[in-house]
Amino acid sequence: MGMTITEKLLTAHSHAGPVAPGDLIQARIDLIMCHEVTTPPAIRMLKDHGMDKIFDPGKVVVMPDHFVPNKDIKSAELAKDLRQWVQDNGIEHYYELGRHGICHSLLPEQGHVVPGQTVIGSDSHTCTHGAFGTFAAGIGSTDLAAALYTGELWFKAPETIRVNLEGSLPAGVYSKDIVLELIRQIGVDGARYQALEYHGEALKELSMEARMTITNMAIEAGAKCAVMAADEVTLDYLEGRAKTTEWTIYTADDDARYARELTIDVSQLEPIVALPSLPSNGRTVASLAADEKEPVDQVYIGSCTNARIEDLRVAAQIMKGQKVKPGVRVIVVPSTSTAWKLAHDEGLFDIFYEAGCVISTPTCGACLGGHMGVLAEDEVCVSTTNRNFVGRMGHPGSRVYLVSPATAAATAIKGVLTDPRQYL
Amino acid sequence: MQGKAHLYPRDHINTDEIIPARYLIVHAEAELARHAMEDIDADFVNQVAKGDFIVAGGDFGCGSSREHAVWALRGAGIRAVLADSFARIFFRNAVNNGFYAIEIDGISDKVTNGDQLQLDPEKGVVQNITKGEEYRFSPFTDYFRDVITAGGLMKYLAAR
Ligand code: SF4
């Protein structure tokens, strides 16, 4: 019987025979991502159980990213614990401030992610890495500890939902709009326990950066993982950056079994906004009546979803020669040090500065209401991040709207939610 | 296992609500417990007695992978969460901590806040003592049961 990409990936990494949905398996892990929030508890667990050896330090990539530069004494202690553990275990792939970045942007950018891997990280958006044809899933701290020690982890093989992206994206509409539309259609638990497998002409046209925005938000549909078969775009991206040349490209069999199949004609899409407080509350920006557009206090262009160099270019293109609406704070946070440097060299910071934005070093920061842009009660933020749950970016009484970088930039200029196509 | 039900019948109660990110700078269970469910119900921690249950709607624990959500609830005294369904990372984290996350479709409609419940995970039964009702669920598979009874994945691995 035919297999989906996820079934093939899990089969290749388990001791059992062919893996079918529902099977409980132990999978070998190729790449483990660790950051400073969820790794210190795992370090403590390993110590408590006398398991002080990592199965293969070369497969572990570590970076502080959530609360850096350290926001307070307690977060400084977390980062310190992480750094000490890296030294004690001789972990080579460690990204200190200055070369750091948000985990899910940094790992692919630095060439750690290649097709055919199993990737885990103690962070729910680890599903991002499925854009490279990997099995990539977010897990908790205990899972992390177990995988660091044994090199394996238990998984229940998921069913797969096939998503066909057909047509061609119109100008002003981006991969963020595609994924917000998908989540609008299937809901925040529409793919619970399942894998999302992407196909279609529109997918082929998307860059790796744009693809990662889609796989990033698989967890917002409840999915275990998202996967896209590696193709020429993937191989081009890996050229000169992949840390290994050993990879395997898996494609879905024609007779693979899917739990469900759905098709989105992306040529019909418009810029979308997810209204508070669920990522599934999608509406086209154009459909919002004037009284549905509340004045915006903050625009946030950041996070592992949409703060790669392409995203910054899109936002800058719209803001060029424009001014931020008085009363609006605009925070631009490139997702990695490399993206920061590129944006700087390309003159994007001048554009953002002239428009009236503030620019920060890479950090998760305000995305999770951590620091560098936390919202007060009743404040409204239009954000390029992935979650708009109650209290996500600060006070439980604040409200977050999720959009593409283009819509965020247009909104910064007008001070209310704005369709970016008028600036193209 | 017997305790009082704390009912939150809504779907999609997410980990940002169970333990807001602003408290993730620590991972000591007792400290996290002080803020459990704070953004949904500021009085939650004062209402919970050791051994109580949370009863919730579907997709409980969706959102971030923070295991702090399980630790905060357990630290506050919660013995088990009984929900219509669970988000997958929360479910994993629960099993890995030897904490019961029990899926019973429709339970959030049947239980009233404050009901006395009794859980028998081996038999796959929840008794509602207040109402004289019984709710059944499929008992855990061998692997999950072994991990949970060992007290979590780390203890399970250490024992092998
Ligand atoms: S940017 Fe936001 S969503 Fe991404 S890893 Fe950081 S906190 Fe999580």
Coordinates of C-alpha atoms and ligand atoms in Angstrom, one line a residue:
Chain A
M1 CA 0.0 0.0 0.0
G2 CA 1.2 3.5 -0.8
M3 CA 2.6 5.8 1.9
T4 CA 2.6 9.4 2.8
I5 CA 5.8 11.3 3.3
T6 CA 5.4 11.3 7.1
E7 CA 4.8 7.5 7.0
K8 CA 8.0 7.0 5.0
L9 CA 10.0 9.3 7.3
L10 CA 8.9 7.5 10.4
T11 CA 9.4 4.0 8.8
A12 CA 13.0 5.0 7.9
H13 CA 13.7 6.0 11.5
S14 CA 12.0 3.1 13.4
H15 CA 13.0 -0.4 14.1
A16 CA 9.5 -1.7 13.2
G17 CA 8.4 -2.5 9.7
P18 CA 6.3 -0.2 7.6
V19 CA 4.6 2.4 9.8
A20 CA 0.9 2.9 9.6
P21 CA -1.2 5.7 11.2
G22 CA -1.9 4.8 14.8
D23 CA 1.2 2.7 15.3
L24 CA 3.2 3.6 18.5
I25 CA 6.8 3.6 17.5
Q26 CA 10.3 4.5 18.8
A27 CA 11.9 6.8 16.2
R28 CA 15.6 7.6 15.9
I29 CA 16.2 11.4 16.1
D30 CA 18.6 13.2 13.8
L31 CA 18.4 16.7 15.1
I32 CA 17.5 18.2 18.5
M33 CA 16.8 21.9 19.0
C34 CA 17.3 23.4 22.5
H35 CA 16.4 26.9 23.8
E36 CA 16.7 28.5 27.2
V37 CA 13.1 28.2 28.4
T38 CA 12.4 24.5 28.0
T39 CA 15.9 23.0 28.1
P40 CA 17.0 23.9 31.7
P41 CA 14.2 21.7 33.1
A42 CA 15.4 18.9 30.8
I43 CA 19.0 19.4 32.1
R44 CA 17.7 19.2 35.6
M45 CA 15.8 15.9 34.9
L46 CA 18.9 14.4 33.3
K47 CA 21.0 15.3 36.3
D48 CA 18.3 14.0 38.7
H49 CA 18.3 10.6 37.0
G50 CA 22.0 10.3 36.7
M51 CA 21.8 10.5 32.9
D52 CA 24.6 12.9 32.3
K53 CA 25.7 11.9 28.8
I54 CA 24.2 13.1 25.6
F55 CA 23.8 10.4 23.0
D56 CA 25.4 12.5 20.3
P57 CA 26.4 16.2 21.0
G58 CA 26.9 16.7 17.3
K59 CA 23.1 16.4 16.7
V60 CA 22.2 19.0 19.2
V61 CA 21.8 22.7 18.3
V62 CA 21.4 25.2 21.1
M63 CA 20.6 28.9 21.3
P64 CA 19.1 31.3 23.8
D65 CA 16.3 33.1 22.0
H66 CA 13.1 33.7 24.0
F67 CA 14.2 36.3 26.6
V68 CA 17.5 37.5 25.1
P69 CA 19.3 39.8 25.7
N70 CA 18.4 38.6 29.2
K71 CA 15.3 40.4 30.4
D72 CA 15.8 39.9 34.1
I73 CA 17.8 38.0 36.7
K74 CA 15.7 34.8 36.4
S75 CA 16.0 34.6 32.6
A76 CA 19.7 35.3 32.9
E77 CA 20.0 32.3 35.2
L78 CA 18.2 30.1 32.6
A79 CA 20.6 31.3 29.9
K80 CA 23.5 30.7 32.2
D81 CA 22.4 27.1 32.9
L82 CA 22.1 26.5 29.2
R83 CA 25.5 27.9 28.4
Q84 CA 27.1 25.8 31.3
W85 CA 25.5 22.7 30.0
V86 CA 26.7 23.4 26.5
Q87 CA 30.3 23.7 27.8
D88 CA 30.0 20.6 30.0
N89 CA 28.8 18.4 27.2
G90 CA 31.1 19.8 24.4
I91 CA 28.2 20.9 22.2
E92 CA 29.6 22.5 19.2
H93 CA 26.5 24.0 17.6
Y94 CA 25.8 26.8 20.1
Y95 CA 24.7 30.3 18.9
E96 CA 25.6 33.0 21.4
L97 CA 24.3 36.5 21.2
G98 CA 25.6 38.3 18.2
R99 CA 25.2 35.1 16.1
H100 CA 21.9 34.1 17.6
G101 CA 18.4 34.0 16.2
I102 CA 15.0 32.6 16.9
C103 CA 15.4 28.9 16.9
H104 CA 13.1 28.0 14.0
S105 CA 14.6 30.6 11.7
L106 CA 18.2 30.0 12.8
L107 CA 18.3 26.2 12.3
P108 CA 17.4 26.2 8.6
E109 CA 19.4 29.4 7.9
Q110 CA 22.5 27.8 9.3
G111 CA 22.0 24.6 7.3
H112 CA 21.3 22.2 10.2
V113 CA 18.0 21.0 8.6
V114 CA 18.2 18.7 5.6
P115 CA 15.6 16.5 3.9
G116 CA 14.8 13.1 5.4
Q117 CA 15.7 14.0 9.0
T118 CA 13.7 13.6 12.1
V119 CA 13.8 16.9 14.0
I120 CA 12.6 17.6 17.4
G121 CA 12.7 20.7 19.6
S122 CA 11.1 21.5 22.9
D123 CA 9.1 24.2 21.2
S124 CA 5.7 23.8 19.5
H125 CA 6.7 25.5 16.3
T126 CA 9.4 22.9 15.5
C127 CA 6.9 21.8 12.9
T128 CA 8.5 24.7 10.8
H129 CA 11.3 22.4 9.7
G130 CA 8.9 20.1 7.8
A131 CA 9.3 22.6 4.9
F132 CA 12.5 20.7 4.2
G133 CA 10.9 17.3 3.8
T134 CA 11.6 16.3 7.4
F135 CA 9.5 14.8 10.2
A136 CA 9.7 17.7 12.6
A137 CA 7.6 17.9 15.8
G138 CA 7.5 20.0 18.9
I139 CA 7.8 18.2 22.2
G140 CA 8.1 19.0 25.9
S141 CA 11.0 19.1 28.3
T142 CA 10.7 15.4 29.4
D143 CA 10.7 14.3 25.8
L144 CA 13.7 16.5 25.2
A145 CA 15.6 14.9 28.1
A146 CA 14.7 11.4 27.0
A147 CA 15.8 12.1 23.4
L148 CA 19.0 13.7 24.5
Y149 CA 19.9 10.6 26.5
T150 CA 18.6 7.8 24.3
G151 CA 18.6 9.4 20.8
E152 CA 15.1 8.1 20.3
L153 CA 11.5 9.1 21.1
W154 CA 8.1 7.6 21.1
F155 CA 5.6 8.7 18.5
K156 CA 2.1 7.7 17.5
A157 CA 2.2 7.7 13.7
P158 CA -0.3 10.3 12.5
E159 CA -2.8 10.2 9.7
T160 CA -2.1 12.7 7.0
I161 CA -4.2 15.5 5.6
R162 CA -3.3 16.4 2.0
V163 CA -3.4 20.1 1.1
N164 CA -3.2 21.1 -2.5
L165 CA -2.2 24.6 -3.2
E166 CA -3.2 25.4 -6.7
G167 CA -3.0 28.6 -8.8
S168 CA -0.6 31.5 -8.4
L169 CA -0.5 34.1 -5.6
P170 CA -1.8 37.5 -6.6
A171 CA 0.4 40.6 -5.8
G172 CA 0.1 41.7 -2.2
V173 CA -1.0 38.2 -1.0
Y174 CA 1.6 36.0 0.7
S175 CA 2.1 32.6 2.2
K176 CA 0.9 33.9 5.6
D177 CA -2.4 34.6 3.9
I178 CA -2.5 31.0 2.6
V179 CA -1.9 29.5 6.1
L180 CA -4.4 31.8 7.8
E181 CA -7.0 30.8 5.1
L182 CA -6.2 27.1 5.8
I183 CA -6.7 27.5 9.5
R184 CA -9.8 29.5 9.0
Q185 CA -11.2 26.6 7.0
I186 CA -10.2 23.7 9.2
G187 CA -10.1 25.4 12.6
V188 CA -7.5 25.4 15.4
D189 CA -7.9 21.7 16.0
G190 CA -8.7 20.8 12.4
A191 CA -5.5 18.7 12.1
R192 CA -5.2 17.6 15.7
Y193 CA -2.8 14.6 16.0
Q194 CA -2.4 14.6 12.2
A195 CA 0.2 15.5 9.6
L196 CA -0.3 18.2 7.0
E197 CA 1.3 17.3 3.7
Y198 CA 1.5 20.1 1.1
H199 CA 1.4 19.8 -2.7
G200 CA 0.5 21.8 -5.7
E201 CA 1.7 24.3 -8.3
A202 CA 1.5 27.3 -5.9
L203 CA 3.8 25.5 -3.5
K204 CA 6.5 25.1 -6.2
E205 CA 6.6 28.8 -6.7
L206 CA 7.1 29.7 -3.1
S207 CA 10.6 30.3 -1.7
M208 CA 11.8 28.3 1.3
E209 CA 11.2 31.3 3.5
A210 CA 7.6 31.6 2.4
R211 CA 7.1 27.8 2.8
M212 CA 8.4 28.0 6.4
T213 CA 5.7 30.5 7.2
I214 CA 3.1 27.8 6.3
T215 CA 4.7 24.9 8.1
N216 CA 5.4 27.1 11.1
M217 CA 1.7 27.5 11.7
A218 CA 0.8 23.8 11.4
I219 CA 0.5 23.7 15.2
E220 CA -2.1 26.5 15.0
A221 CA -4.3 23.9 13.3
G222 CA -3.3 21.4 16.0
A223 CA -1.1 19.3 13.7
K224 CA 1.7 17.1 14.9
C225 CA 3.8 18.1 11.9
A226 CA 3.7 19.6 8.4
V227 CA 5.7 18.3 5.5
M228 CA 6.6 19.5 2.0
A229 CA 8.7 17.3 -0.3
A230 CA 12.1 18.7 -1.0
D231 CA 12.5 20.0 -4.6
E232 CA 14.8 22.3 -6.6
V233 CA 13.9 25.3 -4.5
T234 CA 14.9 23.3 -1.4
L235 CA 18.2 22.1 -2.9
D236 CA 19.0 25.7 -4.0
Y237 CA 18.5 26.9 -0.5
L238 CA 20.7 24.1 0.9
E239 CA 23.5 24.9 -1.5
G240 CA 26.4 26.3 0.3
R241 CA 24.7 26.2 3.7
A242 CA 23.8 22.6 4.5
K243 CA 26.0 21.2 7.3
T244 CA 25.9 17.7 5.7
T245 CA 25.5 16.3 2.2
E246 CA 23.8 13.2 3.4
W247 CA 20.1 13.5 3.0
T248 CA 17.2 11.6 1.6
I249 CA 14.2 13.0 -0.4
Y250 CA 10.9 11.3 0.3
T251 CA 7.9 11.9 -1.9
A252 CA 4.4 10.6 -1.4
D253 CA 3.2 7.6 -3.3
D254 CA 0.4 8.1 -5.7
D255 CA -1.8 5.6 -3.8
A256 CA -0.9 7.0 -0.4
R257 CA -3.9 7.1 2.0
Y258 CA -5.1 10.5 3.3
A259 CA -7.5 11.1 6.1
R260 CA -8.7 14.1 4.2
E261 CA -7.8 16.1 1.1
L262 CA -8.4 19.8 0.5
T263 CA -7.5 22.3 -2.2
I264 CA -7.0 26.0 -1.9
D265 CA -6.9 28.0 -5.1
V266 CA -4.4 30.7 -4.0
S267 CA -5.1 32.9 -7.0
Q268 CA -8.5 33.6 -5.3
L269 CA -7.0 34.7 -2.0
E270 CA -6.9 38.2 -0.6
P271 CA -4.9 39.6 2.4
I272 CA -6.3 38.0 5.6
V273 CA -6.3 38.9 9.2
A274 CA -7.0 36.5 12.1
L275 CA -9.1 38.5 14.6
P276 CA -8.7 38.1 18.4
S277 CA -8.3 35.6 20.0
L278 CA -7.9 32.5 17.8
P279 CA -5.7 32.0 14.7
S280 CA -8.8 30.5 13.0
N281 CA -10.7 33.8 13.2
G282 CA -9.7 34.7 9.6
R283 CA -11.4 37.5 7.6
T284 CA -10.2 39.3 4.5
V285 CA -8.9 42.7 5.4
A286 CA -11.1 44.2 2.7
S287 CA -14.2 42.8 4.2
L288 CA -13.8 44.6 7.5
A289 CA -16.3 47.5 7.9
A290 CA -14.9 50.8 9.2
D291 CA -16.3 50.2 12.7
E292 CA -14.7 46.8 12.9
K293 CA -11.2 48.4 12.6
E294 CA -10.1 49.5 16.0
P295 CA -7.2 51.9 16.3
V296 CA -3.9 50.1 16.6
D297 CA -1.5 50.8 19.4
Q298 CA 1.4 48.6 18.2
V299 CA 2.5 46.9 15.0
Y300 CA 4.9 44.0 15.5
I301 CA 7.0 42.7 12.7
G302 CA 8.9 39.8 14.2
S303 CA 8.9 36.1 15.2
C304 CA 9.7 32.7 13.7
T305 CA 6.7 33.1 11.4
N306 CA 7.5 36.2 9.5
A307 CA 10.7 38.0 10.3
R308 CA 13.1 36.5 7.8
I309 CA 14.9 38.7 5.4
E310 CA 12.2 38.3 2.7
D311 CA 9.6 39.5 5.2
L312 CA 11.6 42.5 6.1
R313 CA 12.1 43.4 2.5
V314 CA 8.3 43.2 1.9
A315 CA 7.6 45.4 4.9
A316 CA 10.3 47.9 3.9
Q317 CA 9.1 48.2 0.3
I318 CA 5.7 49.3 1.6
M319 CA 7.1 51.7 4.3
K320 CA 9.5 53.3 1.9
G321 CA 9.0 57.1 2.0
Q322 CA 6.0 56.7 4.3
K323 CA 5.5 57.6 7.9
V324 CA 4.1 55.6 10.7
K325 CA 0.7 57.0 11.9
P326 CA 1.3 59.1 15.0
G327 CA 0.3 57.2 18.1
V328 CA 1.4 53.8 16.7
R329 CA 4.5 52.0 17.9
V330 CA 6.1 49.9 15.3
I331 CA 8.6 47.2 16.4
V332 CA 10.8 45.5 13.9
V333 CA 12.7 42.4 15.1
P334 CA 14.7 40.5 12.5
S335 CA 14.5 36.8 13.4
T336 CA 18.3 36.1 13.1
S337 CA 21.6 37.9 13.3
T338 CA 22.2 37.2 9.6
A339 CA 18.8 38.6 8.6
W340 CA 19.6 41.7 10.8
K341 CA 22.9 42.2 9.0
L342 CA 21.4 41.8 5.6
A343 CA 18.6 44.2 6.4
H344 CA 21.2 46.6 7.6
D345 CA 23.3 46.3 4.5
E346 CA 20.4 46.6 2.2
G347 CA 19.4 49.9 3.8
L348 CA 16.1 48.5 5.2
F349 CA 16.9 50.0 8.6
D350 CA 17.1 53.4 7.1
I351 CA 13.6 53.0 5.6
F352 CA 12.2 51.7 8.9
Y353 CA 13.9 54.5 10.9
E354 CA 12.7 57.2 8.5
A355 CA 9.2 55.8 8.8
G356 CA 9.4 55.9 12.6
C357 CA 9.9 52.3 13.6
V358 CA 12.1 50.9 16.3
I359 CA 14.5 48.0 15.4
S360 CA 15.8 45.4 17.8
T361 CA 18.2 42.5 18.0
P362 CA 16.7 39.1 17.3
T363 CA 14.5 37.7 20.1
C364 CA 11.2 36.0 20.6
G365 CA 10.5 38.9 23.0
A366 CA 7.0 40.4 22.4
C367 CA 5.7 37.4 20.4
L368 CA 5.0 35.5 23.7
G369 CA 4.5 38.6 25.9
G370 CA 8.0 38.2 27.2
H371 CA 9.7 41.5 26.8
M372 CA 10.5 44.3 24.3
G373 CA 6.9 45.2 23.4
V374 CA 4.5 43.7 26.0
L375 CA 0.9 45.0 25.7
A376 CA -1.0 46.9 28.4
E377 CA -4.7 46.3 29.1
D378 CA -7.0 47.1 26.2
E379 CA -4.1 47.7 23.8
V380 CA -4.4 46.5 20.2
C381 CA -1.5 44.9 18.3
V382 CA -1.3 43.9 14.7
S383 CA 1.3 41.3 14.4
T384 CA 3.1 39.0 12.0
T385 CA 3.4 36.3 14.7
N386 CA 1.5 33.0 14.8
R387 CA -0.7 33.2 17.9
N388 CA -3.3 35.6 19.1
F389 CA -4.6 33.8 22.2
V390 CA -5.9 35.7 25.2
G391 CA -2.9 37.3 27.0
R392 CA -0.4 36.0 24.4
M393 CA 1.4 39.3 23.9
G394 CA 0.8 40.8 27.3
H395 CA -2.3 41.7 29.4
P396 CA -5.2 39.3 29.1
G397 CA -7.3 42.4 28.1
S398 CA -5.1 43.2 25.1
R399 CA -6.0 42.1 21.6
V400 CA -3.8 40.7 18.9
Y401 CA -4.5 40.5 15.1
L402 CA -2.4 38.2 13.0
V403 CA -1.3 39.3 9.5
S404 CA 1.4 39.2 6.8
P405 CA 4.3 41.6 7.0
A406 CA 2.8 43.5 4.1
T407 CA -0.5 44.0 5.9
A408 CA 1.4 44.9 9.1
A409 CA 3.4 47.6 7.2
A410 CA 0.3 49.1 5.6
T411 CA -1.5 49.1 8.9
A412 CA 1.5 50.9 10.5
I413 CA 1.1 53.7 8.0
K414 CA -2.7 54.1 8.4
G415 CA -3.1 53.2 12.1
V416 CA -5.9 50.8 11.4
L417 CA -6.0 47.4 9.6
T418 CA -5.2 48.2 6.0
D419 CA -5.1 46.1 2.8
P420 CA -1.5 46.3 1.6
R421 CA -2.4 46.2 -2.1
Q422 CA -3.0 49.9 -2.2
Y423 CA 0.8 50.4 -1.7
L424 CA 1.9 48.1 -4.5
Chain B
M1 CA -8.7 8.7 43.2
Q2 CA -11.5 11.0 44.4
G3 CA -11.8 14.8 44.2
K4 CA -13.9 17.8 43.2
A5 CA -14.5 18.8 39.6
H6 CA -13.4 22.3 38.5
L7 CA -15.3 22.8 35.3
Y8 CA -14.0 24.9 32.4
P9 CA -16.4 23.8 29.6
R10 CA -14.8 25.9 26.8
D11 CA -12.8 24.4 23.9
H12 CA -9.2 25.3 23.1
I13 CA -8.0 26.3 26.6
N14 CA -4.4 26.9 25.7
T15 CA -1.1 26.8 27.5
D16 CA -0.9 30.6 27.6
E17 CA -4.0 30.5 29.8
I18 CA -2.9 27.5 31.9
I19 CA 0.5 29.2 32.7
P20 CA 1.2 32.5 31.0
A21 CA 4.6 32.9 29.3
R22 CA 5.5 35.7 31.7
Y23 CA 6.1 33.1 34.4
L24 CA 8.3 30.8 32.3
I25 CA 11.4 32.3 33.8
V26 CA 11.1 29.6 36.5
H27 CA 10.4 25.9 36.4
A28 CA 9.9 25.1 40.1
E29 CA 6.5 23.4 40.3
A30 CA 5.5 25.2 43.5
E31 CA 6.2 28.6 42.0
L32 CA 4.4 27.9 38.7
A33 CA 1.5 26.6 40.7
R34 CA 0.8 30.0 42.2
H35 CA -0.2 31.2 38.7
A36 CA -2.0 28.2 37.3
M37 CA -5.0 29.1 35.1
E38 CA -4.5 32.7 36.2
D39 CA -5.7 34.4 33.0
I40 CA -8.9 32.3 32.9
D41 CA -9.8 32.2 36.5
A42 CA -7.8 34.3 39.0
D43 CA -9.3 32.4 41.9
F44 CA -8.5 29.0 40.6
V45 CA -5.5 28.2 42.9
N46 CA -7.5 29.2 46.0
Q47 CA -10.3 26.8 45.0
V48 CA -8.3 23.7 44.4
A49 CA -7.7 21.0 47.0
K50 CA -5.1 18.3 46.5
G51 CA -6.5 15.5 44.4
D52 CA -9.1 17.6 42.5
F53 CA -9.8 17.3 38.8
I54 CA -10.2 19.8 36.0
V55 CA -13.0 19.0 33.6
A56 CA -12.7 20.8 30.2
G57 CA -13.9 21.0 26.7
G58 CA -12.1 20.0 23.5
D59 CA -8.5 20.6 22.5
F60 CA -7.4 21.2 26.1
G61 CA -3.8 22.4 26.3
C62 CA -3.4 23.6 22.7
G63 CA -0.6 26.1 21.9
S64 CA 2.9 26.0 23.2
S65 CA 4.9 22.9 24.1
R66 CA 5.6 24.2 27.6
E67 CA 5.5 21.3 30.1
H68 CA 5.2 24.1 32.7
A69 CA 1.4 23.7 32.0
V70 CA 1.4 20.2 33.4
W71 CA 3.7 21.2 36.3
A72 CA 1.6 24.2 37.2
L73 CA -1.6 22.2 37.4
R74 CA 0.0 19.3 39.3
G75 CA 1.7 21.8 41.6
A76 CA -1.7 23.4 42.3
G77 CA -3.0 20.0 43.4
I78 CA -4.8 18.8 40.3
R79 CA -4.7 15.0 40.0
A80 CA -6.0 14.7 36.5
V81 CA -7.6 16.6 33.6
L82 CA -10.7 15.0 32.1
A83 CA -11.5 16.7 28.8
D84 CA -13.5 16.1 25.6
S85 CA -10.1 15.9 23.8
F86 CA -6.5 17.1 24.2
A87 CA -4.0 18.9 22.1
R88 CA -1.2 16.5 21.3
I89 CA 1.8 18.1 23.0
F90 CA -0.1 18.5 26.3
F91 CA -1.2 14.9 26.2
R92 CA 2.5 13.8 25.6
N93 CA 3.7 16.0 28.4
A94 CA 1.0 14.6 30.8
V95 CA 2.0 11.0 30.0
N96 CA 5.7 11.8 30.3
N97 CA 5.0 13.2 33.8
G98 CA 2.9 10.3 35.0
F99 CA 0.0 12.8 35.1
Y100 CA -3.5 11.7 33.9
A101 CA -5.0 13.3 30.9
I102 CA -8.2 11.4 30.3
E103 CA -10.1 11.9 27.1
I104 CA -13.9 11.4 27.4
D105 CA -15.9 12.9 24.6
G106 CA -18.8 15.0 25.9
I107 CA -17.7 15.0 29.6
S108 CA -17.7 18.8 29.8
D109 CA -21.5 18.7 29.2
K110 CA -22.2 16.0 31.8
V111 CA -20.2 17.3 34.8
T112 CA -21.3 20.2 36.9
N113 CA -18.8 22.4 38.7
G114 CA -18.1 21.0 42.2
D115 CA -19.3 17.5 41.5
Q116 CA -17.4 14.8 43.4
L117 CA -15.6 12.5 40.9
Q118 CA -13.8 9.2 41.3
L119 CA -11.3 8.1 38.7
D120 CA -10.3 4.5 38.1
P121 CA -7.7 4.6 35.2
E122 CA -7.2 0.8 35.2
K123 CA -10.8 0.1 34.5
G124 CA -11.4 3.2 32.4
V125 CA -14.2 4.6 34.5
V126 CA -15.0 7.9 36.1
Q127 CA -17.8 7.8 38.7
N128 CA -19.7 11.0 39.3
I129 CA -20.6 10.5 42.9
T130 CA -22.7 13.6 43.2
K131 CA -24.9 12.7 40.2
G132 CA -24.7 8.9 40.4
E133 CA -23.4 8.7 36.9
E134 CA -20.6 6.8 35.3
Y135 CA -18.4 7.8 32.3
R136 CA -16.3 5.2 30.5
F137 CA -13.1 5.7 28.4
S138 CA -10.7 3.3 26.7
P139 CA -7.9 2.5 29.2
F140 CA -4.4 3.4 28.2
T141 CA -2.3 1.2 25.9
D142 CA 0.4 -0.9 27.7
Y143 CA 3.2 1.6 26.9
F144 CA 1.4 4.6 28.2
R145 CA 0.2 2.7 31.3
D146 CA 3.8 1.6 32.0
V147 CA 5.1 5.1 31.6
I148 CA 2.4 6.6 33.8
T149 CA 2.7 4.0 36.6
A150 CA 6.5 4.4 36.6
G151 CA 5.9 8.0 37.5
G152 CA 6.8 9.4 34.0
L153 CA 9.1 8.8 31.1
M154 CA 12.4 9.6 32.9
K155 CA 11.6 7.2 35.8
Y156 CA 10.5 4.6 33.3
L157 CA 13.8 4.9 31.4
A158 CA 15.8 5.0 34.5
A159 CA 14.3 1.7 35.7
R160 CA 15.2 -0.1 32.4
Ligands
SF4_1 S1 9.0 33.7 17.9 FE1 7.2 33.3 19.1 S2 6.3 31.5 18.3 FE2 8.4 31.6 17.5 S3 9.6 30.4 18.9 FE3 9.7 32.5 19.6 S4 8.0 32.6 21.1 FE4 7.7 30.8 19.9

